[in-house]
Tab-separated table of C-alpha atoms in Angstrom:
chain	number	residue	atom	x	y	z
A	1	UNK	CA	61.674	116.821	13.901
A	2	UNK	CA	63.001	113.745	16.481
A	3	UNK	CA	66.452	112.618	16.034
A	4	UNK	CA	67.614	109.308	15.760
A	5	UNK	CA	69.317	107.957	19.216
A	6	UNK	CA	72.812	107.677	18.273
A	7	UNK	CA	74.448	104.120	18.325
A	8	UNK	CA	77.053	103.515	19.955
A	9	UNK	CA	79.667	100.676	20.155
A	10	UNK	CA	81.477	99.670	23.250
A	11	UNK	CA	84.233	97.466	22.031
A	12	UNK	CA	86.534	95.428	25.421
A	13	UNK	CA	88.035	92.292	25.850
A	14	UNK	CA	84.925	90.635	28.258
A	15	UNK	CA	82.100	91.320	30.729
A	16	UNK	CA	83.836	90.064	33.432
A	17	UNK	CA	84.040	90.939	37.116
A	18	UNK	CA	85.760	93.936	36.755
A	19	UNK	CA	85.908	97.710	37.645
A	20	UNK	CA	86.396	98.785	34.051
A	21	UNK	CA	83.627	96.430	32.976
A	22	UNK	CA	81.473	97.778	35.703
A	23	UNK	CA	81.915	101.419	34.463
A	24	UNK	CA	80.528	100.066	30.956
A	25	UNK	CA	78.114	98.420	32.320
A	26	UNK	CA	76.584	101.342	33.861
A	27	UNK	CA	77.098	103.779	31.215
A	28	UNK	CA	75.411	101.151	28.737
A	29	UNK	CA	72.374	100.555	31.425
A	30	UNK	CA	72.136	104.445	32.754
A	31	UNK	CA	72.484	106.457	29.243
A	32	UNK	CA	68.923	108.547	28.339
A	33	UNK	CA	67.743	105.175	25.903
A	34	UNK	CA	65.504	108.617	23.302
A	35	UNK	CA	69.677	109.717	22.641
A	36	UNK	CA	71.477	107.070	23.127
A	37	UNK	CA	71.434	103.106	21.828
A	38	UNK	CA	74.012	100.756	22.441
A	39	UNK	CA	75.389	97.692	21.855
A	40	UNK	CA	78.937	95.916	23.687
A	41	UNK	CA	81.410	93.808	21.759
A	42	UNK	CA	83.506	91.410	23.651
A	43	UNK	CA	86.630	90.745	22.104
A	44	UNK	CA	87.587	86.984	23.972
A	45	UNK	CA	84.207	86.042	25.823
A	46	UNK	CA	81.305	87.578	26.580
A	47	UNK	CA	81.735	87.331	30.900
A	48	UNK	CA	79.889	86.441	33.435
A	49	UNK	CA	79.035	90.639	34.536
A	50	UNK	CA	77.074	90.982	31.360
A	51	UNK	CA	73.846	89.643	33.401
A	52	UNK	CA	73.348	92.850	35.035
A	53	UNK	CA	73.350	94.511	31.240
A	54	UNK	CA	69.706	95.991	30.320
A	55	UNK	CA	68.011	93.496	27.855
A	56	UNK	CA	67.919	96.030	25.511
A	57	UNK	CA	71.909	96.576	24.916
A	58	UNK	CA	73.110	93.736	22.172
A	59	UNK	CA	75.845	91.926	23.049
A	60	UNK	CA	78.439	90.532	20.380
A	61	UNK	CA	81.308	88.403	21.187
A	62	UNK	CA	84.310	87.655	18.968
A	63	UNK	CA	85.622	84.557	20.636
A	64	UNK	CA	89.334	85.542	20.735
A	65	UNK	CA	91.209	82.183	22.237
A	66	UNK	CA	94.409	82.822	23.867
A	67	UNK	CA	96.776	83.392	21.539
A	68	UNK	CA	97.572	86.578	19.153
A	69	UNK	CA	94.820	86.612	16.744
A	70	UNK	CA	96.084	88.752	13.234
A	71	UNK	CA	93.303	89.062	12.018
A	72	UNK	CA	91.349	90.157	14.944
A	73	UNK	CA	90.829	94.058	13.271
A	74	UNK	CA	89.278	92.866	9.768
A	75	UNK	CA	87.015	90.655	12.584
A	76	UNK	CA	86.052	94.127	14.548
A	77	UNK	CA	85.684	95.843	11.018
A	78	UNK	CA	83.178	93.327	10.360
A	79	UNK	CA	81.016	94.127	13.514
A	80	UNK	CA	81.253	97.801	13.113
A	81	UNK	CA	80.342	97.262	9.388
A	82	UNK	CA	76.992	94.667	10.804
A	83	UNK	CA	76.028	97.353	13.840
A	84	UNK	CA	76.584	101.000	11.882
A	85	UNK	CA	77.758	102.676	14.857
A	86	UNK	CA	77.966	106.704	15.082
A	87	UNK	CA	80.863	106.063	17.940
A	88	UNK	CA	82.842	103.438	18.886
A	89	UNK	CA	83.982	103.512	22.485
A	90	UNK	CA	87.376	101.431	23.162
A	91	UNK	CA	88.589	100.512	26.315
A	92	UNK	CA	92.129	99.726	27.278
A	93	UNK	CA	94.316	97.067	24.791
A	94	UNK	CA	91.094	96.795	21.959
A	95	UNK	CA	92.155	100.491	20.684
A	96	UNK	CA	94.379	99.167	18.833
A	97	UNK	CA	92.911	96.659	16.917
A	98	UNK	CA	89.895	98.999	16.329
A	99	UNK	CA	92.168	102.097	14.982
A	100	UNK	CA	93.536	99.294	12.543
A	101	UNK	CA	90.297	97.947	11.400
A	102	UNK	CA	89.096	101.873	10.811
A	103	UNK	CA	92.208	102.812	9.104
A	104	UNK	CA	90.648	101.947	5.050
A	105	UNK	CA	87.426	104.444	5.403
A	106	UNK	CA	86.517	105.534	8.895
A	107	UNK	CA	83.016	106.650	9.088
A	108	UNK	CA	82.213	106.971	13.011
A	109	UNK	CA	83.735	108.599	15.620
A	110	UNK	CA	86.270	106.832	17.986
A	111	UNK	CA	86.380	107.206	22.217
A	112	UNK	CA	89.242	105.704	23.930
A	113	UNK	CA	89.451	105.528	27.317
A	114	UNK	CA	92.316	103.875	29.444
A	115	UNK	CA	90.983	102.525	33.071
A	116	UNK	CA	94.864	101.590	34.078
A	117	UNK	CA	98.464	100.018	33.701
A	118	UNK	CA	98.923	97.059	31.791
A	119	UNK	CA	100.637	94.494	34.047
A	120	UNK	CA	103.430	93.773	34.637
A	121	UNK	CA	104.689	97.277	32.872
A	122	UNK	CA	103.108	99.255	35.770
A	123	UNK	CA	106.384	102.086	35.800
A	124	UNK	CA	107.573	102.570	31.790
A	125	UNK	CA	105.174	101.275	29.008
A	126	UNK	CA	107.445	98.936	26.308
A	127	UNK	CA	108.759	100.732	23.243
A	128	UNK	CA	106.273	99.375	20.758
A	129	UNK	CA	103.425	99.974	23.065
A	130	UNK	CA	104.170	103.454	23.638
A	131	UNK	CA	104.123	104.203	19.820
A	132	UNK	CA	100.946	101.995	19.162
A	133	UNK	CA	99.312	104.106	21.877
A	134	UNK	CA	100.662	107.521	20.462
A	135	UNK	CA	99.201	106.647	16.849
A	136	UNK	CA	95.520	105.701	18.611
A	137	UNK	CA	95.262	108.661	21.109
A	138	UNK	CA	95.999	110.952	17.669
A	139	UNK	CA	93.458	108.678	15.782
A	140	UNK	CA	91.145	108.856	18.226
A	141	UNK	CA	88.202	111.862	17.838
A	142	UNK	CA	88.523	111.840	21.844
A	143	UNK	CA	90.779	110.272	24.903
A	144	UNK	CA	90.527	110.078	28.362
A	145	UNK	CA	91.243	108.214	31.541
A	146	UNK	CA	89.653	107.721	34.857
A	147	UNK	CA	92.314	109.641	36.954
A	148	UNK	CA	94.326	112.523	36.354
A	149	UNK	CA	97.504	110.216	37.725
A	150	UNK	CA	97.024	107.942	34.896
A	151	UNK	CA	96.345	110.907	32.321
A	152	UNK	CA	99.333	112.257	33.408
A	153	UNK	CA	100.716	108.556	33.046
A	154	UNK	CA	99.967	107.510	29.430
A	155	UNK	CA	100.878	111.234	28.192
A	156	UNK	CA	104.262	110.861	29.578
A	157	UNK	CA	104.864	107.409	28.498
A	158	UNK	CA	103.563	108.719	25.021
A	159	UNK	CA	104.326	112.452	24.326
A	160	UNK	CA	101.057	112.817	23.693
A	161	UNK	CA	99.928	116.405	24.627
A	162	UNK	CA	98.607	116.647	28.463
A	163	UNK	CA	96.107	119.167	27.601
A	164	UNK	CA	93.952	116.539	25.053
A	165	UNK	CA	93.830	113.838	27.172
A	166	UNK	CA	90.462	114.166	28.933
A	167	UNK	CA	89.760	112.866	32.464
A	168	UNK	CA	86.622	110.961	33.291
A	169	UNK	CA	86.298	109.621	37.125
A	170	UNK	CA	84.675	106.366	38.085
A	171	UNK	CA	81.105	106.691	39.686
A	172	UNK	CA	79.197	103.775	41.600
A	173	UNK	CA	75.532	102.989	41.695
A	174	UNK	CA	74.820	104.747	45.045
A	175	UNK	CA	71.421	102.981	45.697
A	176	UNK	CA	72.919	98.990	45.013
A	177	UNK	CA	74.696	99.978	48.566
A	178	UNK	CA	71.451	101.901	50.042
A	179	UNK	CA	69.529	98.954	49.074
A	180	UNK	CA	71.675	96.155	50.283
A	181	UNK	CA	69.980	93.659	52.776
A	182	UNK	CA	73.501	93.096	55.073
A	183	UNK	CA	71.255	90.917	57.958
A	184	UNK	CA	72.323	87.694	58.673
A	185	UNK	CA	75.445	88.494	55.712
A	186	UNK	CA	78.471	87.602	59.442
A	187	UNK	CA	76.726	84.365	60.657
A	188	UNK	CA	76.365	83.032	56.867
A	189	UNK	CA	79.847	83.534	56.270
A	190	UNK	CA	80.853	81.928	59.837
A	191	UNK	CA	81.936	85.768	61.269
A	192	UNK	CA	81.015	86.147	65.248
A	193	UNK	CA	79.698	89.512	65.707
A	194	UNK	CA	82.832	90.349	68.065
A	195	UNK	CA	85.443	90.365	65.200
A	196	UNK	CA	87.055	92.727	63.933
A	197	UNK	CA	86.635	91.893	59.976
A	198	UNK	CA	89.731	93.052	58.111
A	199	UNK	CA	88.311	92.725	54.372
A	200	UNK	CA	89.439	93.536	50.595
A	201	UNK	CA	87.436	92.626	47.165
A	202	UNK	CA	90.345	92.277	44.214
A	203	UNK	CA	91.169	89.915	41.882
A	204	UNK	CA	93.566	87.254	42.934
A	205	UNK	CA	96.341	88.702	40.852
A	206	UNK	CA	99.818	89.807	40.951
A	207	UNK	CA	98.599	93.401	40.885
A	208	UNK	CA	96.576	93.127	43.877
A	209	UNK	CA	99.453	91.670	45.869
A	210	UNK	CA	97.553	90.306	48.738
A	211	UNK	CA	100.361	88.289	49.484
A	212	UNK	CA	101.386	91.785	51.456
A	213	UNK	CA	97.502	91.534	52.980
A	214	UNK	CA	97.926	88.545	54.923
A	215	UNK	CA	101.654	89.126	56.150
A	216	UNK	CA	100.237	92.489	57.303
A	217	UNK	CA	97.217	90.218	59.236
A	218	UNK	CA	100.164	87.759	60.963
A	219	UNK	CA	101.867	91.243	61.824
A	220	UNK	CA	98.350	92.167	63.666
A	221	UNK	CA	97.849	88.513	64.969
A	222	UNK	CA	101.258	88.658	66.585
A	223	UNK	CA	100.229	91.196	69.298
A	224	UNK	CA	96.416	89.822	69.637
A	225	UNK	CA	94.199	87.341	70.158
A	226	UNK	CA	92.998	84.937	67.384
A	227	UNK	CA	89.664	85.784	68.616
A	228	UNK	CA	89.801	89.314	67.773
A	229	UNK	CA	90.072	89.289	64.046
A	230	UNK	CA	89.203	87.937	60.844
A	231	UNK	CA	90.260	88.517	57.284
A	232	UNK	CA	87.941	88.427	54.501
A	233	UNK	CA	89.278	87.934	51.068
A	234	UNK	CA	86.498	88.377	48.148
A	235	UNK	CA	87.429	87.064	44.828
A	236	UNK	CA	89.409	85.133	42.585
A	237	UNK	CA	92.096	84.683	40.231
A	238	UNK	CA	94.922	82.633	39.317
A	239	UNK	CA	96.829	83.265	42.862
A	240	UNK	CA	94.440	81.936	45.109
A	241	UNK	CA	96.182	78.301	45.557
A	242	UNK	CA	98.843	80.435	46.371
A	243	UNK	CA	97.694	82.498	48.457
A	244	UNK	CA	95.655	79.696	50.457
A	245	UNK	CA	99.105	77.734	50.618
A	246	UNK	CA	100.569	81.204	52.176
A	247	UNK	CA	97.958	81.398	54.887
A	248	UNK	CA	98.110	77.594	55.678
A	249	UNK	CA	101.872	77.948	56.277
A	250	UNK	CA	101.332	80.897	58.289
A	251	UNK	CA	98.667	78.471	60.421
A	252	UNK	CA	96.181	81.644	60.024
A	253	UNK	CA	93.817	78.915	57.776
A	254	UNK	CA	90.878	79.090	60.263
A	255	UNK	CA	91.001	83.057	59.969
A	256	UNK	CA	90.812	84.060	56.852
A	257	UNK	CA	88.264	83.272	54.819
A	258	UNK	CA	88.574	83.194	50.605
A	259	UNK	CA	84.825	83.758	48.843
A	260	UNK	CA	85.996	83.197	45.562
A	261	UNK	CA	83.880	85.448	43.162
A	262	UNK	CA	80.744	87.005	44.657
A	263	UNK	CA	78.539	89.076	42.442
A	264	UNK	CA	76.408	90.413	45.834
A	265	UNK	CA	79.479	92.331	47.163
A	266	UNK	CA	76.971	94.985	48.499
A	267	UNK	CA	76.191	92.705	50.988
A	268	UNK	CA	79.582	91.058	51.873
A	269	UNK	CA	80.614	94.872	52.458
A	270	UNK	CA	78.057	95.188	55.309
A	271	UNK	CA	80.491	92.474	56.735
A	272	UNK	CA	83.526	94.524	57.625
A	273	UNK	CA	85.198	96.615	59.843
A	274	UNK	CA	87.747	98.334	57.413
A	275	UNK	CA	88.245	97.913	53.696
A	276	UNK	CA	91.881	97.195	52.715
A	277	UNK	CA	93.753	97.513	49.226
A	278	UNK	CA	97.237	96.467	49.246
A	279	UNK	CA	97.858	96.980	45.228
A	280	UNK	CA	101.143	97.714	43.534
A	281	UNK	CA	99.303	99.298	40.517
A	282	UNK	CA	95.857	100.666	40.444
A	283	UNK	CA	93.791	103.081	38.093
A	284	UNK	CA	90.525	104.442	40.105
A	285	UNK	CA	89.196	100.774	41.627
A	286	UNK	CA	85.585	100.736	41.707
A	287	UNK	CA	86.199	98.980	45.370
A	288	UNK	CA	87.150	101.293	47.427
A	289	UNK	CA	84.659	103.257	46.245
A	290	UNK	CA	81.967	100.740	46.959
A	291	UNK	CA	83.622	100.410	50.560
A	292	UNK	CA	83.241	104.218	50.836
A	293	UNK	CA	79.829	104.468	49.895
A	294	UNK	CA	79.400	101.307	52.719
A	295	UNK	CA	80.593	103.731	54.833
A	296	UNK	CA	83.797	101.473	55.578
A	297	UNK	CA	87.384	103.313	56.647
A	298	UNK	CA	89.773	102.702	54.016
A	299	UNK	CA	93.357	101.909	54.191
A	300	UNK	CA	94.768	101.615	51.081
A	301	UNK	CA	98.198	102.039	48.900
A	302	UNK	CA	99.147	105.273	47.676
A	303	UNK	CA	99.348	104.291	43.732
A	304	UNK	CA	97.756	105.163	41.086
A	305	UNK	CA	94.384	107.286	41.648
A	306	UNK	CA	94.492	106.271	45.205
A	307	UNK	CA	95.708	109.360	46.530
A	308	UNK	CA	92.495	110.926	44.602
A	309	UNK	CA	89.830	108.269	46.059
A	310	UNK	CA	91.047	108.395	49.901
A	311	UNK	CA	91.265	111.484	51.859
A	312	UNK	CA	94.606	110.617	53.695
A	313	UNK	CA	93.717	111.230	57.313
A	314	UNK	CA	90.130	112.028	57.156
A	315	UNK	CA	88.238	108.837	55.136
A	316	UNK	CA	91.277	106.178	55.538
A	317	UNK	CA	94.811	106.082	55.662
A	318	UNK	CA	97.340	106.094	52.624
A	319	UNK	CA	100.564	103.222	53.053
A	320	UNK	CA	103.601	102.583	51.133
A	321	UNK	CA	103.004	99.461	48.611
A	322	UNK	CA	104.581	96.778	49.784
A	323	UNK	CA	104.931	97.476	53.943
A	324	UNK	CA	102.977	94.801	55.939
A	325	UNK	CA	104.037	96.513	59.186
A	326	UNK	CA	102.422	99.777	57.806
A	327	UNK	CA	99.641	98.532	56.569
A	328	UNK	CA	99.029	96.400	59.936
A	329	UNK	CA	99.854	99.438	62.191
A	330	UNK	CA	97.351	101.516	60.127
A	331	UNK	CA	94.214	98.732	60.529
A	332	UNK	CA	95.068	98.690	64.253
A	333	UNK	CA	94.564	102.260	64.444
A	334	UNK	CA	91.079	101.628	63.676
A	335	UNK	CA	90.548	98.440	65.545
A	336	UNK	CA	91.708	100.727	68.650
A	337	UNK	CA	89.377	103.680	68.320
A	338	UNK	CA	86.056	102.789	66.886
A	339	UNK	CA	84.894	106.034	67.063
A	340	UNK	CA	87.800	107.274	64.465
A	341	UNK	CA	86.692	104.662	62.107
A	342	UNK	CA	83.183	105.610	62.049
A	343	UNK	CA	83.675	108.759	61.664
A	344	UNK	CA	86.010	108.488	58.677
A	345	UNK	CA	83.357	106.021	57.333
A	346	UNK	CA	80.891	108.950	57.207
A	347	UNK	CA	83.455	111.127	55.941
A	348	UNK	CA	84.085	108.480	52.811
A	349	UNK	CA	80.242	108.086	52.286
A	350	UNK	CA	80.278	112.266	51.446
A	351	UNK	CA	83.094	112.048	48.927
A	352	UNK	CA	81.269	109.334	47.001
A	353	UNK	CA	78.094	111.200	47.394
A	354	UNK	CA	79.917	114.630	46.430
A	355	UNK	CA	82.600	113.372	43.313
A	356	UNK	CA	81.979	109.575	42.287
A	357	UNK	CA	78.623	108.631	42.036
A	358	UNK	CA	76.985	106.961	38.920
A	359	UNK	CA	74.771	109.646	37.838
A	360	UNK	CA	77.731	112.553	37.666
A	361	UNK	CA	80.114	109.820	35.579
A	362	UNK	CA	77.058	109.428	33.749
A	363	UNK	CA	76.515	112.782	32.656
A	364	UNK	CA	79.723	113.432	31.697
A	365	UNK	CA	79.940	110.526	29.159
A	366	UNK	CA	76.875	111.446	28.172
A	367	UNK	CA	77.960	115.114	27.544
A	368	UNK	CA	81.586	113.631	25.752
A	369	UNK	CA	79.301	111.466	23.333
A	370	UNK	CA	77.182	114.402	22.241
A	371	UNK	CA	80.172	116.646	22.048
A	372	UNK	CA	81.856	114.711	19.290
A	373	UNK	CA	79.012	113.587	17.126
A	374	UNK	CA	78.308	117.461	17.214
């Protein structure tokens, strides 16, 4: 006799143009549709990423405004109650709403997962966070993160025990890179073939600081020609005027170029020379990974799952957060032996290939999901 596919219920704060909301993406679009049927509720607004979301996943959004909403776990009772869910899958800060609205009579089977630090509490997690975390990670029928730094992160910070808190790496869509058509992608954006495209993809956030980016490019620009390079900066967020006032006072305005939000970033990778990621705080960024699968050298900070993304040495080159000299010394490297950078491209391409590609990340979700309703 057939089973029913069991429903699940991805609960996070939007769709946008994230890596976290990537990863559910993919999981909702790539799970086997005779097990599995699924739905996505968006807490604040449903975000421009849900687009690339199958037709056949339901989509519910809340409408959360800005401010602290009380009431918002009777309003996620209310959706579990309407979609009958066998799991619910939380992601980052809706846990906690979730594990309050399920407190009266839970009946299905809570995931949490935790894709990174909140910001700006990227060392020591507040007092009250720390204990609302500890009450959902015991509430929870399973937890896990996308990085054994951060596991080892939120148990610390919690006292929850190490050895229950599950680890669940990032994958990427190999074939979306495979398949990219990158022709024509330099003269569009006003590249000449000749530069040397320094390039990141983040959101314009405090996190990201790319205010450490471009000092490292002025560092670079002092010992070269303005000729030689360009900087690429793809995305937005509520620093760009700020950032575009940095680079206009640094009179690099006719080098670097901002793209705001792209959703063909695919493409825009075929545009660089090296892939850079100045962050203070990361979990596992789906970008790097998408510049390693572009076969891009990677030079990166060594925070968060960093460390477990780049291969210091041998796909890119860990730097110390915050060290524009560094980071600029390290992108030279590559700028001065092409060969090197190639082949620690091809050496990034394998690792994706070999640990984070979609269809592993996949399976293992896949495997978690059927674990617990079991």
């Amino acid at each position: 006799m057939s089973r029913n596919p069991v429903k699940i219920l991805h609960i996070l704060d939007s769709l946008g143009m994230g890596g976290m909301e990537r990863v559910v993406i993919d999981v909702a679009n790539g799970l086997d549709r005779n097990r599995f049927s699924q739905s996505v509720c968006c807490i604040s607004k449903v975000g421009e990423a849900a687009k690339f979301l199958h037709a056949d996943v339901r989509v519910i959004e809340i409408g959360k405004g800005e401010a602290a909403d009380r009431l918002m776990p009777f309003k996620i009772a209310r959706v579990i109650r309407d979609e009958k869910p066998d799991i619910v899958h939380t992601q980052n800060r809706s846990g906690i709403d979730t594990m309050i609205a399920g407190l009266p009579a839970k009946t299905w089977r809570l995931v949490h997962s935790e894709h990174g630090r909140n910001w700006p509490n990227i060392k020591s997690e507040p007092i009250k966070s720390r204990i609302a975390r500890r009450l959902l990670y015991h509430f929870s029928d399973a937890v896990f993160t996308v990085s054994g730094e951060l596991a080892d992160y939120f148990c610390g910070q919690t006292g929850f025990p190490r050895s229950r808190m599950g680890v669940i790496p990032n994958g990427i869509d190999l074939n979306r890179f495979d398949q990219a058509d990158r022709k024509d992608i330099r003269p569009e954006l006003g590249l000449d073939g000749n530069h040397f495209v320094i390039g990141t993809v983040a959101r314009l956030s405090p996190p990201k600081d790319l205010f450490t980016l471009v000092r490292a490019y002025a560092n670079l620009r002092l010992s070269h020609s303005q000729d030689d390079f360009r900087l690429l900066i793809v995305g937005d967020g509520e620093l760009r005027s700020s950032l575009q006032q940095c680079v206009n006072e640094a009179g690099l305005s006719s080098e670097v170029l901002f793209t705001g939000a792209r959703d063909d970033v695919p493409r825009l990778l075929g545009a660089m020379n090296v892939f850079v990621l100045a962050s203070l705080s990361e979990g596992m960024p789906l970008t790097v990974l998408e510049a390693m699968a572009s076969c891009l050298p990677v030079v990166a900070s060594a925070v968060g799952a960093l460390p477990e993304l780049v291969d210091d040495g041998v796909s890119g080159f860990l730097v110390e957060p915050e060290n524009p000299r560094m980071l600029a010394d390290r992108i030279a490297a590559f700028y001065n032996n092409k060969k090197m950078a190639t082949a620690f491209g091809a050496a990034g391409r394998l690792r994706v290939e070999r640990q984070f590609n979609s269809e592993i990340m996949i399976g293992k979700y896949s495997d978690l999901y059927s674990k617990i309703i079991n």
